[in-house]
Coordinates of C-alpha atoms and ligand atoms in Angstrom, one line a residue:
X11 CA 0.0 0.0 0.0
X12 CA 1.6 3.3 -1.0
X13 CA 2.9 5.1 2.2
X14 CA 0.7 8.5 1.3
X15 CA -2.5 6.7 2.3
X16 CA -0.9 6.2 5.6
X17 CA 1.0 9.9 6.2
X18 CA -0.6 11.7 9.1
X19 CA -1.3 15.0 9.5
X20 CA 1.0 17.1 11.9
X21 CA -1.7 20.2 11.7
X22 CA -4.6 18.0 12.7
X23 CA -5.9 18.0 16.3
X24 CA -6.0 14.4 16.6
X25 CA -3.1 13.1 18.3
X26 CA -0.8 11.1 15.6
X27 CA -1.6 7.5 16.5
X28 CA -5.0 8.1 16.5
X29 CA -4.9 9.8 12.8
X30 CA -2.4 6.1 11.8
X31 CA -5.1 4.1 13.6
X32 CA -7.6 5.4 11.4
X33 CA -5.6 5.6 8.8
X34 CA -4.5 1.4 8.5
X35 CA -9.3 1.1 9.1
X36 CA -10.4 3.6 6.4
X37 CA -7.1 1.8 3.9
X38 CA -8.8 -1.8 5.4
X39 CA -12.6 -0.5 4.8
X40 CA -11.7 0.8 1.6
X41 CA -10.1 -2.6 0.2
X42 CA -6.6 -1.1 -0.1
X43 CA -5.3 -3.6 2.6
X44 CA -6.8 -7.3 2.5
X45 CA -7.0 -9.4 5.2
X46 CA -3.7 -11.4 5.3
X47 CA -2.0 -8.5 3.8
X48 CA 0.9 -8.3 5.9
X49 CA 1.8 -4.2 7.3
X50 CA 5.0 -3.0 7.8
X51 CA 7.0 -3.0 10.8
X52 CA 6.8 -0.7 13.2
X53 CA 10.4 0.1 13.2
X54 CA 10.3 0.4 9.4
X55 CA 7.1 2.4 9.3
X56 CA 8.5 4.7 12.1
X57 CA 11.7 5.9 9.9
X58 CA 9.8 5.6 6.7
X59 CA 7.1 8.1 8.3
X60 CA 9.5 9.7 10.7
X61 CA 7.5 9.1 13.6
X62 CA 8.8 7.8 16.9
X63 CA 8.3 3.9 17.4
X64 CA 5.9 4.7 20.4
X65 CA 3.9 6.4 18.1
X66 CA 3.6 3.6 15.7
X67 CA 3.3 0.6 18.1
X68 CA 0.3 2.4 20.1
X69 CA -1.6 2.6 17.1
X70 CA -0.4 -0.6 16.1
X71 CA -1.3 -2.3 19.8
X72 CA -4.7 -0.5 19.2
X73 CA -5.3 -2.1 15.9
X74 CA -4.6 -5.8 17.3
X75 CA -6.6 -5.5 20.7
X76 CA -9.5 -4.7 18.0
X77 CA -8.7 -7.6 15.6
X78 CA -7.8 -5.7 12.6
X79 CA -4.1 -7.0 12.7
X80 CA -2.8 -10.1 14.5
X81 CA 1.0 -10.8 15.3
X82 CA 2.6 -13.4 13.8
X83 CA 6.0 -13.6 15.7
X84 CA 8.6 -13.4 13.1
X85 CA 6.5 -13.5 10.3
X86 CA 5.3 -10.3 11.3
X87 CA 1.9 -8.5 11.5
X88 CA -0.9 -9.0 9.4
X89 CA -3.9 -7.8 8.5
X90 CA -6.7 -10.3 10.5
X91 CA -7.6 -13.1 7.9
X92 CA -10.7 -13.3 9.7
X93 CA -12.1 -9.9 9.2
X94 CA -15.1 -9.0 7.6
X95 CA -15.6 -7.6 4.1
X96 CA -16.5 -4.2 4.9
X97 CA -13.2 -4.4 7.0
X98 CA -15.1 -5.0 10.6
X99 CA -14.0 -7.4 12.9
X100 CA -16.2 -10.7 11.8
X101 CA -15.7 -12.1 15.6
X102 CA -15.0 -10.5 18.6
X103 CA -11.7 -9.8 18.7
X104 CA -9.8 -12.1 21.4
X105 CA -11.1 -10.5 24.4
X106 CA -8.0 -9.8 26.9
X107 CA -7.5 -10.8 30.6
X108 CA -9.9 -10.1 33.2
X109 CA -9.4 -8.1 36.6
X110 CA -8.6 -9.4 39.3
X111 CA -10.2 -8.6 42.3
X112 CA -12.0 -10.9 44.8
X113 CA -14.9 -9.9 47.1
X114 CA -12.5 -10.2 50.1
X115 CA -9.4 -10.6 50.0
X116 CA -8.3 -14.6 51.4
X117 CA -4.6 -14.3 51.4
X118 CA -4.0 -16.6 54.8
X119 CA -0.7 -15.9 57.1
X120 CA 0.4 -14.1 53.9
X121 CA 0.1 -16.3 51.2
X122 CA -2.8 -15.7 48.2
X123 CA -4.9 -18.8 47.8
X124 CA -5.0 -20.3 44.8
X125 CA -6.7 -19.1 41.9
X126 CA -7.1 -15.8 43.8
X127 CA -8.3 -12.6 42.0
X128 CA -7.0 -9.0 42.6
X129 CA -3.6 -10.3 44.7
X130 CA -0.5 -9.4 42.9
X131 CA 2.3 -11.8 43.0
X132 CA 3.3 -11.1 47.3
X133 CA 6.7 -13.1 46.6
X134 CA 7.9 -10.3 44.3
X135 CA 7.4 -7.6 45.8
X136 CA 10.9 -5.5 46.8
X137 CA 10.0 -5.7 50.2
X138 CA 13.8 -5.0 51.4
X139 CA 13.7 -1.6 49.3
X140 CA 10.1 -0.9 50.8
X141 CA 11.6 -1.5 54.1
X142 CA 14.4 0.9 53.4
X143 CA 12.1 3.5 52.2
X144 CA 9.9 3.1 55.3
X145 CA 12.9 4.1 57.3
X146 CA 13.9 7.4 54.7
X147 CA 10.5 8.1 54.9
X148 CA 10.1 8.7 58.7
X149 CA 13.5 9.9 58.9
X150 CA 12.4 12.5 56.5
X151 CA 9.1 13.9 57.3
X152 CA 9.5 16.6 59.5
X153 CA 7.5 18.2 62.5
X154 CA 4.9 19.9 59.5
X155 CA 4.5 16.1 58.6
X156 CA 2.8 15.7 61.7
X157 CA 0.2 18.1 61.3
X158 CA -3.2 17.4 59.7
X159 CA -2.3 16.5 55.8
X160 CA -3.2 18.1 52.9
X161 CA -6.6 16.6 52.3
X162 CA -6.4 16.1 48.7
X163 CA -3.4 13.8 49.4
X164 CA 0.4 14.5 49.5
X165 CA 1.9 16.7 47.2
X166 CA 5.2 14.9 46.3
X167 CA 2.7 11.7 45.4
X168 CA 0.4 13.9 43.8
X169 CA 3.4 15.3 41.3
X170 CA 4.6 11.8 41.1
X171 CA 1.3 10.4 40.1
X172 CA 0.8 13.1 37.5
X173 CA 4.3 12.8 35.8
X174 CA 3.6 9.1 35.6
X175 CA 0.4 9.3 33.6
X176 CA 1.9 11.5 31.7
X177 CA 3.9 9.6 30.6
X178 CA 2.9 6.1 30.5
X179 CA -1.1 6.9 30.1
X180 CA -1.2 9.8 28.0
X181 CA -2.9 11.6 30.6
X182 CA -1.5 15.5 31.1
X183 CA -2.8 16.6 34.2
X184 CA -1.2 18.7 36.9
X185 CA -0.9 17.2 40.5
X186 CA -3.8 19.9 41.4
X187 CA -5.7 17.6 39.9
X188 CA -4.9 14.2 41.0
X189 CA -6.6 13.7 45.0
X190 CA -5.3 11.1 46.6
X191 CA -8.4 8.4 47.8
X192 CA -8.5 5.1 50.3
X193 CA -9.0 2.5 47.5
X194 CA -10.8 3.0 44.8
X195 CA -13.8 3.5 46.3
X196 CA -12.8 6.6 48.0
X197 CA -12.6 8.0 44.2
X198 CA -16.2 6.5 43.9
X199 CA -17.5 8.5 47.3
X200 CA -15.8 11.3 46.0
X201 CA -16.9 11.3 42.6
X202 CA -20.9 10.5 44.1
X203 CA -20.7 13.2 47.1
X204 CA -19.1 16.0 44.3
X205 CA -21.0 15.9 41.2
X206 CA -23.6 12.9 41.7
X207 CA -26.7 12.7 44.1
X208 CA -29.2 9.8 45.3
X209 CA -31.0 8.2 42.6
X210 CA -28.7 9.4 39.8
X211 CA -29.4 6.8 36.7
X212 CA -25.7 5.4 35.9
X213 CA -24.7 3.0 33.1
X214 CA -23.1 0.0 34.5
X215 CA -21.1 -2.6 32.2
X216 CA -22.8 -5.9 32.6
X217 CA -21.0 -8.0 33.7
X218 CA -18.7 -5.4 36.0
X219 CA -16.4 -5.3 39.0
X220 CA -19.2 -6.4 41.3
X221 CA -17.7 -4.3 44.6
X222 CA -18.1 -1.2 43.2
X223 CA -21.5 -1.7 41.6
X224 CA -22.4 -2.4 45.4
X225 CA -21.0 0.4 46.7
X226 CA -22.7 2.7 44.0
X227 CA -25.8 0.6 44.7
X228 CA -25.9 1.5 48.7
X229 CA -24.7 4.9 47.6
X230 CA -28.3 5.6 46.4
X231 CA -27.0 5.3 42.6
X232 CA -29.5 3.6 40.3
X233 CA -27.5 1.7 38.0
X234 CA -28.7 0.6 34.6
X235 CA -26.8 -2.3 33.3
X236 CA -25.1 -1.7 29.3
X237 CA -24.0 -5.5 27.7
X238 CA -20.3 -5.5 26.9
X239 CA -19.5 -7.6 23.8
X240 CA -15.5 -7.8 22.3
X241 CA -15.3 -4.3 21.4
X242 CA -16.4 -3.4 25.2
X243 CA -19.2 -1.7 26.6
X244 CA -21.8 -1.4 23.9
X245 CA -22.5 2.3 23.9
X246 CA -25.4 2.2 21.4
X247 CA -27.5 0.0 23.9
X248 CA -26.5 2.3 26.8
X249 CA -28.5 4.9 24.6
X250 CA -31.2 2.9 23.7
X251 CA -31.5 2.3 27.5
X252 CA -30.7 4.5 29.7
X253 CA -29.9 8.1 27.1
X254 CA -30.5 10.6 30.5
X255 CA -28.2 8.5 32.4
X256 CA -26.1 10.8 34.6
X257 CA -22.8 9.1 34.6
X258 CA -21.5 5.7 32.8
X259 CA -18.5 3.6 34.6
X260 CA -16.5 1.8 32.5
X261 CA -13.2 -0.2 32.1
X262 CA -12.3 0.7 29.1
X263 CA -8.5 -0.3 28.8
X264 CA -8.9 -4.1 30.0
X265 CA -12.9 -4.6 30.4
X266 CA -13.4 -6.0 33.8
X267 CA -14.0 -8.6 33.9
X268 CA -14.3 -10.1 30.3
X269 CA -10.8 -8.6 29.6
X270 CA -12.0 -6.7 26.4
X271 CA -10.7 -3.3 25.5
X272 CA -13.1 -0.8 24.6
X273 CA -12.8 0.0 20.7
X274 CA -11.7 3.3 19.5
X275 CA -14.9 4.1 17.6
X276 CA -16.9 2.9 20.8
X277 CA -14.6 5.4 22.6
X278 CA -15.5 8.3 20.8
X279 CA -19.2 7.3 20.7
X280 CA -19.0 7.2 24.4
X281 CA -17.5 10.9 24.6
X282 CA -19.9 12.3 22.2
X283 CA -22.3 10.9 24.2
X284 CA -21.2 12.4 27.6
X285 CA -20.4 15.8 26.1
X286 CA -23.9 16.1 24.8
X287 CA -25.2 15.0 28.0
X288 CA -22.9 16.7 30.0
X289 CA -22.8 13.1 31.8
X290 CA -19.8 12.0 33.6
X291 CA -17.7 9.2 32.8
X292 CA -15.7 7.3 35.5
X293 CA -12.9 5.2 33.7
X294 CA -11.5 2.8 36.4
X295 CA -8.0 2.2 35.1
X296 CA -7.2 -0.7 37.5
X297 CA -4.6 -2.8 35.6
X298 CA -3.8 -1.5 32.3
X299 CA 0.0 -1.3 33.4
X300 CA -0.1 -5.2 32.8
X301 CA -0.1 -6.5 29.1
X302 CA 1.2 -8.9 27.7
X303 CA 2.2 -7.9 23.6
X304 CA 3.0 -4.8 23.3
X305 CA 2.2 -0.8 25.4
X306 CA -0.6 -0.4 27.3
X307 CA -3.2 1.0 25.4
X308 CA -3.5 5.4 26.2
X309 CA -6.3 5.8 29.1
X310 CA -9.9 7.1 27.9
X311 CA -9.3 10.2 29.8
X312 CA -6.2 11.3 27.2
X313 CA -9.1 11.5 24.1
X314 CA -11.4 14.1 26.9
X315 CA -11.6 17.4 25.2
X316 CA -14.5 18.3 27.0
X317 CA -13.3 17.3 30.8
X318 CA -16.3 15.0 31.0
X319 CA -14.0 11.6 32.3
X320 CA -12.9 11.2 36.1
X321 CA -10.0 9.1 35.7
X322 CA -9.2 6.7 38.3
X323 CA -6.0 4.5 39.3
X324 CA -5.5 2.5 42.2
X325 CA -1.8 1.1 44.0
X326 CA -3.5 -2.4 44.5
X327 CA -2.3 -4.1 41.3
X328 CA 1.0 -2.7 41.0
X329 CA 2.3 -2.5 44.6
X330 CA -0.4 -4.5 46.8
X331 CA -3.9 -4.5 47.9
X332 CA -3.0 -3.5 51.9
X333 CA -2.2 -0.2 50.9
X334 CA -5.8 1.6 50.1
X335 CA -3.8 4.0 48.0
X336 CA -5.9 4.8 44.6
X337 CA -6.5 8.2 42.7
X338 CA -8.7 10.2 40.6
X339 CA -7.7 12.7 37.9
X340 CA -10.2 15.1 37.1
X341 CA -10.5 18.2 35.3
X342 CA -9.1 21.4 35.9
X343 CA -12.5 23.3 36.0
X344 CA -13.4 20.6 38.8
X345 CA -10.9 20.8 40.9
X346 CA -12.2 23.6 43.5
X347 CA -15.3 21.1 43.8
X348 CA -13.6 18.2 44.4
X349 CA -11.2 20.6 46.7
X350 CA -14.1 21.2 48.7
X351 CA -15.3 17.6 49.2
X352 CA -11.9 16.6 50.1
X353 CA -11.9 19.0 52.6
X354 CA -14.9 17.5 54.6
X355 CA -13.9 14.3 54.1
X356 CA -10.4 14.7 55.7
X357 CA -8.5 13.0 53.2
X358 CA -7.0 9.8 52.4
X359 CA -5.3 8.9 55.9
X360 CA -1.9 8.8 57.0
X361 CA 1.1 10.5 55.5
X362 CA 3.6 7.7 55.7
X363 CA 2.3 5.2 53.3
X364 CA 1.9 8.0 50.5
X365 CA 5.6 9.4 51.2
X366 CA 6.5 6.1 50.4
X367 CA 5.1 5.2 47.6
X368 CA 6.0 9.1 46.1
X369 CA 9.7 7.8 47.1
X370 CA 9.3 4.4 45.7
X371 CA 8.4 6.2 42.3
X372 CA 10.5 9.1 42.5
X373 CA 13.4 6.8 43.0
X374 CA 12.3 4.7 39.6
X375 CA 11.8 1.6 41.9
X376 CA 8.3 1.8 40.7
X377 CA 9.1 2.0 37.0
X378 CA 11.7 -0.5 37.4
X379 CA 9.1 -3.2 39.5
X380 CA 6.3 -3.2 37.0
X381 CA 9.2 -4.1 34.2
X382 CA 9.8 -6.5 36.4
X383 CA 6.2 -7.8 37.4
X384 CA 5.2 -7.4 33.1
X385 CA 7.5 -10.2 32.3
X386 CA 7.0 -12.8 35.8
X387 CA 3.1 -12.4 34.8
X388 CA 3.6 -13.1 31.7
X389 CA 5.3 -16.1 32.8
X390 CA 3.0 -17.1 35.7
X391 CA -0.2 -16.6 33.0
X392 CA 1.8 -19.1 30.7
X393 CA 2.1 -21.8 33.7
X394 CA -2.0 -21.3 34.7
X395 CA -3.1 -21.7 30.8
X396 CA -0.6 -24.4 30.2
X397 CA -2.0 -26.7 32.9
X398 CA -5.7 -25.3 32.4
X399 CA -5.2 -26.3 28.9
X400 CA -3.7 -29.7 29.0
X401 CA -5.9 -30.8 32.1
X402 CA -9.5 -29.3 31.3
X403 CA -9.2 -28.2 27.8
X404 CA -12.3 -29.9 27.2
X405 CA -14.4 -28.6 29.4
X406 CA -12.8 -25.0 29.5
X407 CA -12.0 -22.9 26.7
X408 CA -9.0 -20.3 28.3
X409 CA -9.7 -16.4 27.0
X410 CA -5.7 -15.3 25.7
X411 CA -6.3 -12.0 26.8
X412 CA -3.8 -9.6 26.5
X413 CA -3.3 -8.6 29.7
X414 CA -4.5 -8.0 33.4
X415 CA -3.2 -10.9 36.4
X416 CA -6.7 -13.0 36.0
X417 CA -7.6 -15.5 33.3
X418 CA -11.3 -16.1 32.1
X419 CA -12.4 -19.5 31.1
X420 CA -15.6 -20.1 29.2
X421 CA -17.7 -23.6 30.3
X422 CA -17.6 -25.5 27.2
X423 CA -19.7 -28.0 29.6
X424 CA -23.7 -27.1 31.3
X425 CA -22.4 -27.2 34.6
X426 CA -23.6 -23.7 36.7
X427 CA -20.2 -21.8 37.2
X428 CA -21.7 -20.2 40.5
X429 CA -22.2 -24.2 41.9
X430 CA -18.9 -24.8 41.0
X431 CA -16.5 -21.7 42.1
X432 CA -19.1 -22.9 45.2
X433 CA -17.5 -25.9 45.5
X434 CA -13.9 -25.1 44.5
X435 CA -14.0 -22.2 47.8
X436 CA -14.9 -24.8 50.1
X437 CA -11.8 -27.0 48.8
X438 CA -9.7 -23.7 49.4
X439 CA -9.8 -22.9 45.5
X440 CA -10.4 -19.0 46.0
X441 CA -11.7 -18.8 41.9
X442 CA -15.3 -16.9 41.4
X443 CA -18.0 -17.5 38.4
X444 CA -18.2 -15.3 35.8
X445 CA -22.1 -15.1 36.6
X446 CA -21.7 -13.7 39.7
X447 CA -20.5 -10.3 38.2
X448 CA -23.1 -10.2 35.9
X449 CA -26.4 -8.2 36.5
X450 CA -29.2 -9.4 34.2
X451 CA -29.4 -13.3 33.8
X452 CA -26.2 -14.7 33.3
X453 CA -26.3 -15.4 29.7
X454 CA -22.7 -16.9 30.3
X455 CA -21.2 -19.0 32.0
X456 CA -16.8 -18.9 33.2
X457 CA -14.8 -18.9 35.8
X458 CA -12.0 -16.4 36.8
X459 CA -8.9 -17.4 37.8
X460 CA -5.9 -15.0 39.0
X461 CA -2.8 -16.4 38.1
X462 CA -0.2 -14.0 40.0
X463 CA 1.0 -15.9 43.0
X464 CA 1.6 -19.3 40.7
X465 CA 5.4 -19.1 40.9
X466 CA 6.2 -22.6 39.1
X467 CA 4.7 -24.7 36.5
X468 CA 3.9 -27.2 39.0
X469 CA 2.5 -25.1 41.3
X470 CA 0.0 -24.1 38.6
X471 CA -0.4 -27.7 37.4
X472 CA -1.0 -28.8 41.3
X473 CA -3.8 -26.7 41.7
X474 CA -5.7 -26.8 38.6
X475 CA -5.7 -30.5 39.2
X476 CA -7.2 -29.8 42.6
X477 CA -9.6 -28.1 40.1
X478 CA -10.4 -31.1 38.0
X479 CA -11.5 -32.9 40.9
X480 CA -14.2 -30.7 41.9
X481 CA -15.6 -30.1 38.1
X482 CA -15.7 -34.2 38.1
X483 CA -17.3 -34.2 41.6
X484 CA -19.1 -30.4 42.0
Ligands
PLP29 C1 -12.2 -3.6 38.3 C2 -11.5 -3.1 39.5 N1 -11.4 -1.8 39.7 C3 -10.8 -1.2 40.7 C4 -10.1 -2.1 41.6 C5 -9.3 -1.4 42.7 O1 -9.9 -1.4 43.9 P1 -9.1 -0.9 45.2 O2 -8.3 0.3 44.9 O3 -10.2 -0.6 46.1 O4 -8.2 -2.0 45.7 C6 -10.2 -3.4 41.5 C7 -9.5 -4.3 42.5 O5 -9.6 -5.5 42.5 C8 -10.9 -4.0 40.4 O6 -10.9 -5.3 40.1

């Protein structure tokens, strides 16, 4: 395909891997790229463009979590032989990992059960370097330290948090606007006591992180549940169901928990939407620093032109649950609002834990651990799917999701997931069904599986036959 088809547009508004995203669709839709055709490198297509490789390979990563391309090792990348003819995906592109995140966490004198969701991998964290820090940290927070802290969380974390999404979610915020919450919830409270009040209509992705659609649900929120299909949430049926809604939450990097990642056209559609509304959209960005092929796809929140998304982190995947440290990002017009809430509420807690994460970061420990914790996951997810595969790979059929630290398997058999993650608990087996996340009648059945705290190949193997027994005997 000739090159100019492909040449962005430096004077356009749209960043540039958006405009080479769209690009490589409109060539595909228009029949100058078949599927099979294979697409340039993105080394080569960076020098022959002159863009930078990050460019390229974020519009490339886009265009394979959608299932225009697919990766062929060294044969390269390809356009998807199974798209349609009009150039849509024919199936669902494969949906990526899942969350992770259990109702409670079950980790017992330390140690995650196995199976269990939202735990990263406790063996590997730097616990020595923590420790070290915890010492700096005290040593350095002076007498003003011990006065009541700034509300909205601590500044140093604050500027730490902002220069990281920044950089690695295409997020530019200052710290102003990043407030420091306990969990992820505290962003929710925040979010419901600042610009959202009792009985609110919401769009909720169905299935969804189940502990925060409680939480809105006790909050007085009334929460309209939007079907999520490969290309994520389906914004058309939020529409058709619930137009007025108030305020949609969605996952959109790594759907929780079906692992998909919300298209780009879906993205926009859902933007539109909430800038003609004036509705608020809460992206929870829980574990997009975790994939597997290729960068972490740019946040929601780095397409808002019209400061409509309340962008939302949390410490729990990357550093560990125990924490409670998460964040929200909102706009600038917002922030005396939030500033205000924040204020009432008292902020986040304690100083220490946030001076030592800002000093874990600042230091590039942080940077340097999830490098780390990218490439053990990848390894751990290899070990679960292995031994699901060979074991149960005829009653299971394993999701190869491109990221997150949880796996999704689809029941090939009738069995009732929710009978059987049932049964597996009670034999110490902390999995959960895929049902039990979803709102209106499970339509599907799975079960979800963390694989972080497998840290051989026969741990993995030991447990999933621990599994077998109880899907021969539920
Ligand atoms: C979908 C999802 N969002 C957010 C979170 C983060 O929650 P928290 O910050 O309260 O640990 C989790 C944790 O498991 C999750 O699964």
């Amino acid at each position: 395909m000739d090159l100019k088809h492909l040449r962005p547009n430096r004077a356009q508004d749209a960043p540039i891997y958006l405009q080479l995203y769209r690009r490589y669709r409109e060539a595909i839709a228009a029949g100058r790229l078949h599927p099979g055709d294979r697409v340039p490198s993105v080394r080569s297509l960076a020098s022959d463009l002159s863009l930078s490789r990050g460019t390229v390979e974020t519009a490339y990563q886009m265009l394979v979590s959608e299932g225009y391309f697919v990766t062929r090792g060294a044969a390269g990348t390809v356009v998807s032989p199974r798209l349609g003819r009009l150039g849509e995906p024919s199936q669902a592109p494969t949906p990526e990992p899942p969350a992770q995140s259990s109702p409670r966490p079950q980790a017992v004198a330390g140690k995650a059960l196995p199976f269990q969701l939202g735990m990263p991998a406790l063996d590997a964290f730097p616990r020595k370097t923590w420790a070290r820090l915890a010492g700096r940290s005290v040593r350095t927070l002076d007498t003003a330290a011990m006065d009541y802290p700034d509300p909205a969380g601590y500044e140093p974390l604050r500027r730490a948090i902002a220069t990281y999404l920044g950089i690695s979610r295409g997020i530019a915020c200052s710290h102003e606007q990043v407030f420091i919450t306990p969990g992820y919830h505290g962003a929710l409270d925040l979010v419901c006591r600042t610009l959202l009040k009792v009985g609110d209509l919401g769009w909720y992705e169905d299935p969804g992180y189940i502990l925060a659609r409680q939480y809105l649900e006790r909050a007085g929120m009334r929460l309209a549940a939007v079907p999520v299909d490969e290309e994520g949430l389906s914004v058309a049926a939020g529409k058709q169901r619930a137009a007025a809604a108030r305020f949609a939450v969605v996952t959109p990097t790594h759907q929780s928990p079906t692992g998909a990642a919300l298209s780009l056209p879906r993205r926009l559609e859902l933007l539109e939407w909430a800038n003609d509304r004036h509705a608020w959209v809460i992206e929870d960005d829980y574990d997009s620093e975790f994939r597997y092929h290729g960068r972490p796809l740019p946040a929601l929140k780095s397409l808002d032109r019209g400061g409509r998304v309340l962008y939302t982190g949390t410490f729990s995947k990357v550093l560990f649950p125990g924490l409670r440290l998460a964040y929200l990002v909102v706009d600038e017009s917002l922030v005396d609002k939030f500033e205000e809430t924040v204020h009432l509420l008292r902020g986040p807690g304690s100083i220490l834990p946030q001076a030592m994460v800002a000093h874990f970061m600042e230091q590039g420990h942080f940077s340097r651990h999830l490098r780390k914790m990218r490439s053990l996951y990848a390894v751990r997810r290899g070990y679960l799917v292995d031994a699901l595969t060979r074991t149960l790979g005829e009653s299971l059929d394993v999701q190869r999701q491109a990221g997150g630290i949880h796996i999704l398997a689809h029941l090939t058999t009738r069995q009732n997931d929710k009978a059987l993650a049932e049964s597996a608990k009670a034999e110490g087996l902390a999995l959960d069904a895929l049902s039990n996340w979803q709102i209106n009648k499970a339509s599907q059945r799975g079960l979800l599986m963390g694989f972080a705290n497998f840290a051989t190949a026969d741990d993995a193997m030991a447990s999933v036959h621990r599994l077998r027994t109880v899907l021969a005997n539920p």
